[in-house]
mmCIF file of N, CA and C in Angstrom:
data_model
loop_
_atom_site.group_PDB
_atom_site.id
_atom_site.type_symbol
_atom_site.label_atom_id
_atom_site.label_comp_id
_atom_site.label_asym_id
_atom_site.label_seq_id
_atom_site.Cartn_x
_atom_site.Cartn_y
_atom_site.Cartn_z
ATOM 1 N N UNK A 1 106.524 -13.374 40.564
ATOM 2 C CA UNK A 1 107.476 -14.447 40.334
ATOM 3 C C UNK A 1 106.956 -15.730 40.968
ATOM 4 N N UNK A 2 107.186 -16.655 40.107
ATOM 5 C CA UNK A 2 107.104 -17.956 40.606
ATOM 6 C C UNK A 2 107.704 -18.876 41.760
ATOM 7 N N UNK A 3 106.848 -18.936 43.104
ATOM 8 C CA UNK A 3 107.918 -19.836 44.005
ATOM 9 C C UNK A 3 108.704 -21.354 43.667
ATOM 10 N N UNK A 4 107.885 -21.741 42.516
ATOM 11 C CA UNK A 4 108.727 -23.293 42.347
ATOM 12 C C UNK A 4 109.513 -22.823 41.554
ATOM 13 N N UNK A 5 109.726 -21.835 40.728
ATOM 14 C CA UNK A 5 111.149 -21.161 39.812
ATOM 15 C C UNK A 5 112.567 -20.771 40.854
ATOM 16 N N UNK A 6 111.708 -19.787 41.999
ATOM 17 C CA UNK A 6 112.924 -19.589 42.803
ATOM 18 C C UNK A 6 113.186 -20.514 43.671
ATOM 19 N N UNK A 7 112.845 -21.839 44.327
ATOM 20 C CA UNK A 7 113.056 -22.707 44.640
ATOM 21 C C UNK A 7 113.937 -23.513 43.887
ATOM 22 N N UNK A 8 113.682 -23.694 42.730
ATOM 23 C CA UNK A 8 114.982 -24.114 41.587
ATOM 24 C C UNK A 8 116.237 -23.543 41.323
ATOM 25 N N UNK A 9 115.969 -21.797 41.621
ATOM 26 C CA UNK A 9 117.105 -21.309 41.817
ATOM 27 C C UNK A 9 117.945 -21.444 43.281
ATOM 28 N N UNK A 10 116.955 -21.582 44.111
ATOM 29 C CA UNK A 10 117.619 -21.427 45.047
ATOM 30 C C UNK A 10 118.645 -22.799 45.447
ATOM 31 N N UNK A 11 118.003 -23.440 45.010
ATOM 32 C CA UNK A 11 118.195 -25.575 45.067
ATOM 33 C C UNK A 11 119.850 -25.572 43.913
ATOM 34 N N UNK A 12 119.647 -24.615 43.326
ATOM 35 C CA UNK A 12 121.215 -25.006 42.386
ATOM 36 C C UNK A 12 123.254 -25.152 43.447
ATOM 37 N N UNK A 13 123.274 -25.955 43.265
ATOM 38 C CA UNK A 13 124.616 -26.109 44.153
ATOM 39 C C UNK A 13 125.960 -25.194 43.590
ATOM 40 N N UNK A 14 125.983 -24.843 42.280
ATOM 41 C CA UNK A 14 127.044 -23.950 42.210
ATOM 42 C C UNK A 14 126.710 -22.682 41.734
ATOM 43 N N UNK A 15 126.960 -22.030 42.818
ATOM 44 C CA UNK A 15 126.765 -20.350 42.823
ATOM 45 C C UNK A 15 126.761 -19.336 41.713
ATOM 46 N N UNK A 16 127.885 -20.011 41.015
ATOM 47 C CA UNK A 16 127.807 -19.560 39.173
ATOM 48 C C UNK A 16 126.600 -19.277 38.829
ATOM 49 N N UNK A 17 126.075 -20.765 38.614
ATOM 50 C CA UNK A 17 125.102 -21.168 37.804
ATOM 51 C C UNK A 17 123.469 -20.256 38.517
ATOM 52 N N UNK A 18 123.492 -20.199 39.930
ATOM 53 C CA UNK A 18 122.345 -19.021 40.657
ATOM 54 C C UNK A 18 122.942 -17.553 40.132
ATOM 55 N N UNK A 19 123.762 -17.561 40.341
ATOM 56 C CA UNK A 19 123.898 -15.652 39.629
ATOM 57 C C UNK A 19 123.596 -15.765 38.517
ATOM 58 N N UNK A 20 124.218 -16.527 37.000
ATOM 59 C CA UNK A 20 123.864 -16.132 36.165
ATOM 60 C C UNK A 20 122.217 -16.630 36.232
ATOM 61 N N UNK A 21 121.594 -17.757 36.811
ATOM 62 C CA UNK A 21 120.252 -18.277 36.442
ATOM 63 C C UNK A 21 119.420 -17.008 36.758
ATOM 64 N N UNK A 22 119.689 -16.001 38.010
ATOM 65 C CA UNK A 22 118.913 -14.708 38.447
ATOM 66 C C UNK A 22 119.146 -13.505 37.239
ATOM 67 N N UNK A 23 120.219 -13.388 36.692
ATOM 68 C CA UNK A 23 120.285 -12.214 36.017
ATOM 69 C C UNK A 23 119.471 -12.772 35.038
ATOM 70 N N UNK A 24 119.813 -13.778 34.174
ATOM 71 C CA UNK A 24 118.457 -14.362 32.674
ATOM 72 C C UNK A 24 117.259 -14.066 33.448
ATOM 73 N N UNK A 25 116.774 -14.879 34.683
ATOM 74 C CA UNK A 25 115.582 -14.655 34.580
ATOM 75 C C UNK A 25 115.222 -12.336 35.108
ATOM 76 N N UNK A 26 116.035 -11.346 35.481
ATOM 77 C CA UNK A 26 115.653 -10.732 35.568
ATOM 78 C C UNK A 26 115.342 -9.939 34.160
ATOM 79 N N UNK A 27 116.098 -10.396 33.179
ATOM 80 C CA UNK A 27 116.232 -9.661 31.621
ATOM 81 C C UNK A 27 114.910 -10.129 31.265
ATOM 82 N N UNK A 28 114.161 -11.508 31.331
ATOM 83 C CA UNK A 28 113.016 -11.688 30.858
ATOM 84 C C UNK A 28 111.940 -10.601 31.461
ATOM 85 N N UNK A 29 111.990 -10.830 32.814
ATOM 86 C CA UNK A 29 111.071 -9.845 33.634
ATOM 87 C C UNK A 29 111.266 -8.379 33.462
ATOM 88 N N UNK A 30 112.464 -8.048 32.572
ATOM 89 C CA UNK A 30 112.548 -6.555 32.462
ATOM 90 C C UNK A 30 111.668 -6.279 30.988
ATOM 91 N N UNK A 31 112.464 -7.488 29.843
ATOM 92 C CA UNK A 31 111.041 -7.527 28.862
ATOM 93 C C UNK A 31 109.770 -7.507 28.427
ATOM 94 N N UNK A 32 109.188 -8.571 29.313
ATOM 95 C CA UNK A 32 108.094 -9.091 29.500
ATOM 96 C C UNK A 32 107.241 -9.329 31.152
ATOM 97 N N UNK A 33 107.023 -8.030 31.652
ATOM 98 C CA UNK A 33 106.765 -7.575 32.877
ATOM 99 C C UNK A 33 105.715 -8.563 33.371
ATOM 100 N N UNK A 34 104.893 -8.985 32.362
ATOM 101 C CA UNK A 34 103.534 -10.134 33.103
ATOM 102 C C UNK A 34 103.754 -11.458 32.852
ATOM 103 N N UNK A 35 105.348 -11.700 32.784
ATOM 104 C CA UNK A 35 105.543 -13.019 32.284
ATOM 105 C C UNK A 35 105.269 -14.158 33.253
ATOM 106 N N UNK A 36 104.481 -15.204 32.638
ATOM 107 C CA UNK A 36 104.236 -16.287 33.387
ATOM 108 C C UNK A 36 105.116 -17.120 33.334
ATOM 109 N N UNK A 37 105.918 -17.607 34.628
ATOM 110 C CA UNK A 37 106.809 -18.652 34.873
ATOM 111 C C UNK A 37 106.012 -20.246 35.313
ATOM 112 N N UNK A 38 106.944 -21.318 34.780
ATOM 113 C CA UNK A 38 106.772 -22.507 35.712
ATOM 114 C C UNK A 38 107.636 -23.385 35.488
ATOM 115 N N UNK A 39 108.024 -24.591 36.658
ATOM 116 C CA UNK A 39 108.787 -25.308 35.890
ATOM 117 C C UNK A 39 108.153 -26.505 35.065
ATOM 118 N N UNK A 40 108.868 -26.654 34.138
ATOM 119 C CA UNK A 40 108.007 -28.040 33.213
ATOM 120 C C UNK A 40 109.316 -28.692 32.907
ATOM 121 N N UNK A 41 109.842 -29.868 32.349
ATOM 122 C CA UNK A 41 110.722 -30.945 32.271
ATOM 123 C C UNK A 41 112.101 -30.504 33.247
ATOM 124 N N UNK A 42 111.261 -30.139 34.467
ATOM 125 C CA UNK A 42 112.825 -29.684 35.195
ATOM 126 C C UNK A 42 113.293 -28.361 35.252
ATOM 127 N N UNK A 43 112.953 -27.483 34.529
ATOM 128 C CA UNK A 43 113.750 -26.313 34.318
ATOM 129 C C UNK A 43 112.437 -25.109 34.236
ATOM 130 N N UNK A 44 113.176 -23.815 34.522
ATOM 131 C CA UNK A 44 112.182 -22.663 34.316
ATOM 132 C C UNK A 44 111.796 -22.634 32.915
ATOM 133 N N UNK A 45 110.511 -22.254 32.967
ATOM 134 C CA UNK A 45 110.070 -21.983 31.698
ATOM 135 C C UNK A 45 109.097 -20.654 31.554
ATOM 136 N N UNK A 46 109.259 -19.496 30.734
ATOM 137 C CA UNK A 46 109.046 -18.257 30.554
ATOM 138 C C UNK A 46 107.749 -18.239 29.897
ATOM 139 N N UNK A 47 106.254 -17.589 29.704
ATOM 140 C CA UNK A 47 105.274 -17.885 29.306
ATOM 141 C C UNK A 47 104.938 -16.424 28.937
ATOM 142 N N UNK A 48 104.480 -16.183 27.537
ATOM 143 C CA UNK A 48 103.580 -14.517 27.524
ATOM 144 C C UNK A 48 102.711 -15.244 26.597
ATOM 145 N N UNK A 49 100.874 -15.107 26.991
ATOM 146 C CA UNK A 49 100.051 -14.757 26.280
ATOM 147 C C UNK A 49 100.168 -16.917 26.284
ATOM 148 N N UNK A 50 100.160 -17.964 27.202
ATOM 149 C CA UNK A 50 100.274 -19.025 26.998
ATOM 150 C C UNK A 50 101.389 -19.609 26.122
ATOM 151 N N UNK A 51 102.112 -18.715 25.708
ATOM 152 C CA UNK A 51 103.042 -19.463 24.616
ATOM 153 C C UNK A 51 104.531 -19.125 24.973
ATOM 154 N N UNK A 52 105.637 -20.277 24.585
ATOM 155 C CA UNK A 52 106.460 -20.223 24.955
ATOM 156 C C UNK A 52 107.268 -19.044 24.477
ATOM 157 N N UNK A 53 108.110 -18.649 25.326
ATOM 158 C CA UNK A 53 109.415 -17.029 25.032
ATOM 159 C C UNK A 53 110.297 -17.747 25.333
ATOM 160 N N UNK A 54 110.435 -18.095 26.646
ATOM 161 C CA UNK A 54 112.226 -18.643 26.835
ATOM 162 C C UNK A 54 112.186 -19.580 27.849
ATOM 163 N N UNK A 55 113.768 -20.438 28.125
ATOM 164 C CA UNK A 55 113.291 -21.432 29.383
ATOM 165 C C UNK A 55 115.456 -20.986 29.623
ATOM 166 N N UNK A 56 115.225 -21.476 30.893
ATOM 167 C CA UNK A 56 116.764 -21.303 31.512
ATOM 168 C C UNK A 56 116.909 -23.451 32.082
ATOM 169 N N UNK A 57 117.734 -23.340 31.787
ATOM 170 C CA UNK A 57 118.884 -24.801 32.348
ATOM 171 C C UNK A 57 119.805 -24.847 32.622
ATOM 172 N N UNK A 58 120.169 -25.940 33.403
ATOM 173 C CA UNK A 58 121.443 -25.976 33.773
ATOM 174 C C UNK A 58 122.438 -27.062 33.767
ATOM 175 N N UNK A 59 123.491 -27.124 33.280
ATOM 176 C CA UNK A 59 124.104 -28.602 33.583
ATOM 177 C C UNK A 59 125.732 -28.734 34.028
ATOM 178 N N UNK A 60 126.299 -29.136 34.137
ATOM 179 C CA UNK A 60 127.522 -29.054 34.778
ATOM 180 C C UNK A 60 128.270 -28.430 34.432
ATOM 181 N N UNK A 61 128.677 -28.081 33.621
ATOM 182 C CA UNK A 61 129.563 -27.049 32.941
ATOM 183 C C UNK A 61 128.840 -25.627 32.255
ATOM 184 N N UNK A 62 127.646 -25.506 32.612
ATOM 185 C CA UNK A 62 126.971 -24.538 31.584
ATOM 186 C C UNK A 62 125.430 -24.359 32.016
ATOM 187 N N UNK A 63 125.266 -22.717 31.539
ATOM 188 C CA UNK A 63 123.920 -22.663 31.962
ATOM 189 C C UNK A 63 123.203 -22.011 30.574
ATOM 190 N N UNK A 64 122.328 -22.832 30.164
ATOM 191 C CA UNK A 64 121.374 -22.164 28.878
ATOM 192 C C UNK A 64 120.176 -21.560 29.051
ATOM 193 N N UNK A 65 119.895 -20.589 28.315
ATOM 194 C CA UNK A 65 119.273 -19.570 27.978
ATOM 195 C C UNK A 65 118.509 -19.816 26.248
ATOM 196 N N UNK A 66 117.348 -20.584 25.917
ATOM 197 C CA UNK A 66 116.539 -20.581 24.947
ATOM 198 C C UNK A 66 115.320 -19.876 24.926
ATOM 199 N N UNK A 67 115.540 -19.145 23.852
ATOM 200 C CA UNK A 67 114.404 -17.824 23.301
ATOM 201 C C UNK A 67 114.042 -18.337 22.199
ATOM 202 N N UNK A 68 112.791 -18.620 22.124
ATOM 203 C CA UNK A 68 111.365 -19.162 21.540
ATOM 204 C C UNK A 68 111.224 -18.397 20.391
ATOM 205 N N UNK A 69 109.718 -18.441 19.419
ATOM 206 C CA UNK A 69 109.904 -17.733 18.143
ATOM 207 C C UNK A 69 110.699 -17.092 17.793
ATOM 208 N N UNK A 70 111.777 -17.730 17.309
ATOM 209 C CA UNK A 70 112.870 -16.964 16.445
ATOM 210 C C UNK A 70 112.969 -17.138 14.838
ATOM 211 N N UNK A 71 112.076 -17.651 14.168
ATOM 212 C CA UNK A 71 112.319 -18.174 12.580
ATOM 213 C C UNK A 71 112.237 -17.128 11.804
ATOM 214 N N UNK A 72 111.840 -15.926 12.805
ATOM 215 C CA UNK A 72 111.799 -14.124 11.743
ATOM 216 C C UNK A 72 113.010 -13.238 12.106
ATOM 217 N N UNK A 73 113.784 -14.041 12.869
ATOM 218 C CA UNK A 73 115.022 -12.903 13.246
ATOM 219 C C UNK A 73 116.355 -13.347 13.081
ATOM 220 N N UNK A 74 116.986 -13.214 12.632
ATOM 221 C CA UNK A 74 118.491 -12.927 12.609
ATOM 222 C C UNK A 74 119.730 -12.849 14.003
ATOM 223 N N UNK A 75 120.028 -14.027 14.090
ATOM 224 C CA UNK A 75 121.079 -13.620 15.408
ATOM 225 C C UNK A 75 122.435 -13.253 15.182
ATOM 226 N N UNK A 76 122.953 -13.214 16.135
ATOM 227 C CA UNK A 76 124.817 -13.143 15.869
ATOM 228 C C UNK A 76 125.050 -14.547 15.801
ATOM 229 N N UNK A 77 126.277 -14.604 14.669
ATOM 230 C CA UNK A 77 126.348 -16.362 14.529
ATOM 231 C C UNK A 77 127.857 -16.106 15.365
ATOM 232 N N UNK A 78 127.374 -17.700 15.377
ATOM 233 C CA UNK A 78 128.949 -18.081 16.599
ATOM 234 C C UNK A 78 128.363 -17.997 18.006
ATOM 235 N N UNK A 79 127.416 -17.413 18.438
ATOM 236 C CA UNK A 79 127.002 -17.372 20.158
ATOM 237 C C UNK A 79 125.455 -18.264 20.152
ATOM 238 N N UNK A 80 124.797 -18.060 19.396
ATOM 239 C CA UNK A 80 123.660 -19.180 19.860
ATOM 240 C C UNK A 80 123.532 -20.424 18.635
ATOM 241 N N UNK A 81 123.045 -21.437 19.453
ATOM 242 C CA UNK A 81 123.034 -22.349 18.618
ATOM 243 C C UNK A 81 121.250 -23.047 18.452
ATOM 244 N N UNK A 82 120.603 -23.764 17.333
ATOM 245 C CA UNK A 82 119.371 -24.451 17.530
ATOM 246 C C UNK A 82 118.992 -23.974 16.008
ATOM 247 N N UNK A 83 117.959 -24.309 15.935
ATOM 248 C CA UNK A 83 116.997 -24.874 14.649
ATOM 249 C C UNK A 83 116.438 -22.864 14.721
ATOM 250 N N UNK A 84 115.774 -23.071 13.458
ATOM 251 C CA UNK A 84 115.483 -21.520 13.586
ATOM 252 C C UNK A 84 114.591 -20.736 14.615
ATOM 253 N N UNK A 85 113.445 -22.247 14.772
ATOM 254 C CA UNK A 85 112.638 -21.964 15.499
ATOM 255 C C UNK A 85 112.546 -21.453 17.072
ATOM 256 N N UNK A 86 114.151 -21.708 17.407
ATOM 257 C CA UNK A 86 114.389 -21.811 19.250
ATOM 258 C C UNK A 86 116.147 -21.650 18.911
ATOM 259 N N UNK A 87 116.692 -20.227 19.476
ATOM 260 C CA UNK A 87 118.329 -20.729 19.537
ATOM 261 C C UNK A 87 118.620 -20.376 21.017
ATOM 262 N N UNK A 88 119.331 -21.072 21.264
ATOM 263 C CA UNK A 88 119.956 -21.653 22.720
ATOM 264 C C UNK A 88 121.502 -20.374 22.718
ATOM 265 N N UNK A 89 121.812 -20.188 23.762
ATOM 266 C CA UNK A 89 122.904 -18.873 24.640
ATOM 267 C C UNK A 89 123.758 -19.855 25.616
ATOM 268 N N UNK A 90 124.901 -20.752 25.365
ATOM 269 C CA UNK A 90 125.453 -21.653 26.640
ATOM 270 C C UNK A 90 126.200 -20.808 27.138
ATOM 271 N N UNK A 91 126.139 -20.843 28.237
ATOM 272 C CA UNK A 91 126.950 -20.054 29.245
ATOM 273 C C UNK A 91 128.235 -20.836 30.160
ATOM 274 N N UNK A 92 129.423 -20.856 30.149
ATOM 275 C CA UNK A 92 130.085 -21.691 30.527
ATOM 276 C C UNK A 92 130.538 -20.447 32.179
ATOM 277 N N UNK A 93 131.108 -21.193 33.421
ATOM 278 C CA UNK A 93 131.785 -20.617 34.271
ATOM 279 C C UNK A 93 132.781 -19.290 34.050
ATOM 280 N N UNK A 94 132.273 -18.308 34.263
ATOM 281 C CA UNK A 94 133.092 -16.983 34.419
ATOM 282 C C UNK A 94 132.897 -16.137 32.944
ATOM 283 N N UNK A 95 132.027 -16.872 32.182
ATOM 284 C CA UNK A 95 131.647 -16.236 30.849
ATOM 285 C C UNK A 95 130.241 -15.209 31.375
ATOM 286 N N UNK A 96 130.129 -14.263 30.258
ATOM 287 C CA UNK A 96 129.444 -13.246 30.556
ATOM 288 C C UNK A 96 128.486 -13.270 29.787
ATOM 289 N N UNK A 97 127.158 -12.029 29.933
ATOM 290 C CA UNK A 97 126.551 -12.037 28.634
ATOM 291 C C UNK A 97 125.693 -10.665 28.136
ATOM 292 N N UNK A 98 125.748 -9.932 27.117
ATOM 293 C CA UNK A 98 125.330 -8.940 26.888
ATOM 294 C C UNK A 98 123.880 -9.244 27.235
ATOM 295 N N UNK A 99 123.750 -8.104 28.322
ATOM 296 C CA UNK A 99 122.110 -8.011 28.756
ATOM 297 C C UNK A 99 121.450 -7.250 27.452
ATOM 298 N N UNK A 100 121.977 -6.293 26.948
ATOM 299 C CA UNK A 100 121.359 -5.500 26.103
ATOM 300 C C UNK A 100 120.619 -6.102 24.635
ATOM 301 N N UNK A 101 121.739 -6.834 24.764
ATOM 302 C CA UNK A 101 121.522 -7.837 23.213
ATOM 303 C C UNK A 101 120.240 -8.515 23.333
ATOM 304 N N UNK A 102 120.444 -9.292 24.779
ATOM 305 C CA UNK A 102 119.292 -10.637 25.293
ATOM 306 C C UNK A 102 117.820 -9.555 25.012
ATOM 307 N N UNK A 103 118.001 -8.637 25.844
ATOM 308 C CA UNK A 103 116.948 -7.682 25.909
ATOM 309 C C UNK A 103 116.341 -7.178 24.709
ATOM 310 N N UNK A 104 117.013 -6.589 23.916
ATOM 311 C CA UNK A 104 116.695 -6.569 22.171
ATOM 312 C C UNK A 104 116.208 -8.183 21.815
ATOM 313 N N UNK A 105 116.680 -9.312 21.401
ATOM 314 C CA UNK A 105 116.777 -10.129 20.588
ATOM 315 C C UNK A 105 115.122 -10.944 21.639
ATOM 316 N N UNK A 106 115.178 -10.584 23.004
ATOM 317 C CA UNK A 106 114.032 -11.257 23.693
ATOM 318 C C UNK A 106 112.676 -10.926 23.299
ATOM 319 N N UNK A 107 113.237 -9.013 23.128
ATOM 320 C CA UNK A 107 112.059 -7.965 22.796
ATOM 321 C C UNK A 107 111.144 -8.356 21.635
ATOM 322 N N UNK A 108 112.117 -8.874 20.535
ATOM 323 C CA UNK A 108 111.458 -8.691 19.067
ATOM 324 C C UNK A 108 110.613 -10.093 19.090
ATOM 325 N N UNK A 109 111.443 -11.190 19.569
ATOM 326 C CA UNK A 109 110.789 -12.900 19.524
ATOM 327 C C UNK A 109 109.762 -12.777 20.073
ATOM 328 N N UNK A 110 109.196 -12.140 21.349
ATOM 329 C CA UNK A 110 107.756 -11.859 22.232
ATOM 330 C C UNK A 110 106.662 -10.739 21.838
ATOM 331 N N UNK A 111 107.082 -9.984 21.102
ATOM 332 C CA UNK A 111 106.533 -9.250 20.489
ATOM 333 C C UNK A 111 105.030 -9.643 20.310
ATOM 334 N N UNK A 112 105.143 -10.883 19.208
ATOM 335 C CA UNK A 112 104.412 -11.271 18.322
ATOM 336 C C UNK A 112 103.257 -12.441 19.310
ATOM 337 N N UNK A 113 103.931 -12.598 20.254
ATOM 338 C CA UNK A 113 103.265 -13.723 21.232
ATOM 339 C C UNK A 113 101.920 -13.178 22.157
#
């Protein structure tokens, strides 16, 4: 794991936003075991094979979760939003999120990377 990633986590002021920012980033690391982290425009960013998988953010009301090559897969509509290429997971205060799903839907997008 990356120290300037957990430094970002650790640097977040509402506690929400560090629990859920630790569980996303442990679902990536349960996926993608040699995943290269760093931060780039501010935020974590998830790396397999040099190419982007996913990045975590955060902003006042919400913490996002974007998973990379997606233009070959199919999501649940109504929970992520973005262009085909990248759909975004907002996470608002006290909302939850199927690990299993992330874990499937992370699995198939990295696959190919």
């Amino acid at each position: 794991m990356n120290q300037e990633v957990t430094d970002f986590i650790e640097a977040l002021k509402e506690p929400w936003h560090k629990e859920v920012t630790v569980s996303l980033r442990e679902v990536v690391h349960q996926v993608i075991p040699n995943v290269h982290e760093r931060i780039q425009y501010k935020k974590p960013h998830f790396l397999k094979n040099g190419k982007y998988a996913a990045a975590i953010s955060t902003a006042k009301e919400t913490v996002s979760f974007t998973i990379f090559n997606c233009s070959d897969l199919m999501f649940p509509g109504g929970m992520f939003d973005g262009p085909p290429e990248r759909k975004t997971l907002k996470l608002r205060k006290g909302e939850t999120f199927d690990s299993e799903l992330l874990v499937s839907l992370l699995s198939q997008t990295s696959s190919s990377l």
